[in-house]
Amino acid sequence: VDAVSADELYNYEIIELPSTINGMAYFLCDYINGKIMVCLNKEESADHYVCDYGLYDYKTGDYTTIVPDVKNYSFLGSYENKYFFNNFL
């Protein structure tokens, strides 16, 4: 079977991300309108988890909060500027 390099099939971009955003640990959630949706870990304990969800512009380094102080919810997805969350506790 002939092999084809993935470089010939897919467009990709290597993005270097900072170790923290606004001094907080974070994880990636989605890619929306050219920006990366992240969850900033604000507070974590045995009975709750508080974070901000926002858009990180990796080209400029700017971060914009879109859903502040979310407690005990995880991000499921987005559609046309609507954001869907699930309560996990």
Short mmCIF file of C-alpha atoms in Angstrom, two decimals:
data_model
loop_
_atom_site.label_atom_id
_atom_site.label_comp_id
_atom_site.label_asym_id
_atom_site.label_seq_id
_atom_site.Cartn_x
_atom_site.Cartn_y
_atom_site.Cartn_z
CA VAL A 1 0.00 0.00 0.00
CA ASP A 2 1.34 3.40 -0.91
CA ALA A 3 1.84 5.73 2.03
CA VAL A 4 1.01 9.42 1.93
CA SER A 5 2.45 11.93 4.36
CA ALA A 6 -0.07 13.60 6.65
CA ASP A 7 1.54 16.92 5.64
CA GLU A 8 0.05 16.41 2.18
CA LEU A 9 -3.45 15.76 3.54
CA TYR A 10 -3.90 18.20 6.41
CA ASN A 11 -3.24 21.86 7.04
CA TYR A 12 -1.81 22.42 10.49
CA GLU A 13 -0.10 25.10 12.51
CA ILE A 14 2.23 24.62 15.43
CA ILE A 15 1.14 26.96 18.23
CA GLU A 16 3.33 27.74 21.23
CA LEU A 17 1.18 28.36 24.31
CA PRO A 18 2.28 29.98 27.59
CA SER A 19 2.60 27.93 30.78
CA THR A 20 -0.08 30.11 32.46
CA ILE A 21 -2.65 32.70 31.37
CA ASN A 22 -3.18 35.62 33.74
CA GLY A 23 -1.01 33.70 36.21
CA MET A 24 -3.40 30.74 36.31
CA ALA A 25 -3.16 27.15 35.13
CA TYR A 26 -5.50 26.34 32.28
CA PHE A 27 -6.63 23.66 29.88
CA LEU A 28 -7.81 23.83 26.28
CA CYS A 29 -11.50 23.40 25.49
CA ASP A 30 -12.21 24.39 21.89
CA TYR A 31 -11.13 26.45 18.89
CA ILE A 32 -13.62 29.24 18.15
CA ASN A 33 -13.35 31.96 15.49
CA GLY A 34 -9.55 31.77 15.31
CA LYS A 35 -9.09 31.79 19.09
CA ILE A 36 -8.57 29.02 21.62
CA MET A 37 -11.21 28.58 24.29
CA VAL A 38 -9.55 27.83 27.62
CA CYS A 39 -10.64 27.15 31.18
CA LEU A 40 -8.62 29.08 33.75
CA ASN A 41 -8.43 27.21 37.05
CA LYS A 42 -9.30 29.84 39.69
CA GLU A 43 -10.05 27.68 42.72
CA GLU A 44 -10.19 23.98 43.44
CA SER A 45 -11.11 22.10 46.60
CA ALA A 46 -12.65 18.78 47.59
CA ASP A 47 -16.22 20.06 47.18
CA HIS A 48 -16.04 22.60 44.37
CA TYR A 49 -14.20 23.80 41.32
CA VAL A 50 -14.33 27.42 40.11
CA CYS A 51 -12.96 28.58 36.78
CA ASP A 52 -13.29 31.22 34.09
CA TYR A 53 -13.92 30.25 30.48
CA GLY A 54 -12.52 32.58 27.91
CA LEU A 55 -10.93 33.03 24.52
CA TYR A 56 -7.16 33.19 24.20
CA ASP A 57 -5.78 34.88 21.08
CA TYR A 58 -2.53 33.00 20.60
CA LYS A 59 -1.34 35.53 17.99
CA THR A 60 -1.53 38.54 20.33
CA GLY A 61 -1.50 36.87 23.77
CA ASP A 62 -4.80 38.58 24.70
CA TYR A 63 -7.33 36.77 26.89
CA THR A 64 -11.03 37.68 27.04
CA THR A 65 -13.30 36.15 29.69
CA ILE A 66 -16.61 35.04 28.21
CA VAL A 67 -18.10 33.11 31.15
CA PRO A 68 -16.72 34.18 34.56
CA ASP A 69 -16.73 32.27 37.85
CA VAL A 70 -18.26 29.01 36.66
CA LYS A 71 -18.67 26.68 39.64
CA ASN A 72 -18.75 22.89 39.19
CA TYR A 73 -19.51 22.89 35.47
CA SER A 74 -17.49 21.53 32.59
CA PHE A 75 -17.53 22.79 29.02
CA LEU A 76 -19.26 20.56 26.47
CA GLY A 77 -19.09 22.62 23.27
CA SER A 78 -20.19 25.73 21.45
CA TYR A 79 -22.38 26.66 18.51
CA GLU A 80 -22.97 30.14 17.05
CA ASN A 81 -21.72 32.00 20.16
CA LYS A 82 -23.70 29.76 22.51
CA TYR A 83 -21.75 27.77 25.10
CA PHE A 84 -22.87 24.48 26.59
CA PHE A 85 -21.86 23.23 30.05
CA ASN A 86 -22.52 20.17 32.19
CA ASN A 87 -22.79 20.15 35.99
CA PHE A 88 -20.44 17.44 37.24
CA LEU A 89 -21.17 17.54 40.99
#
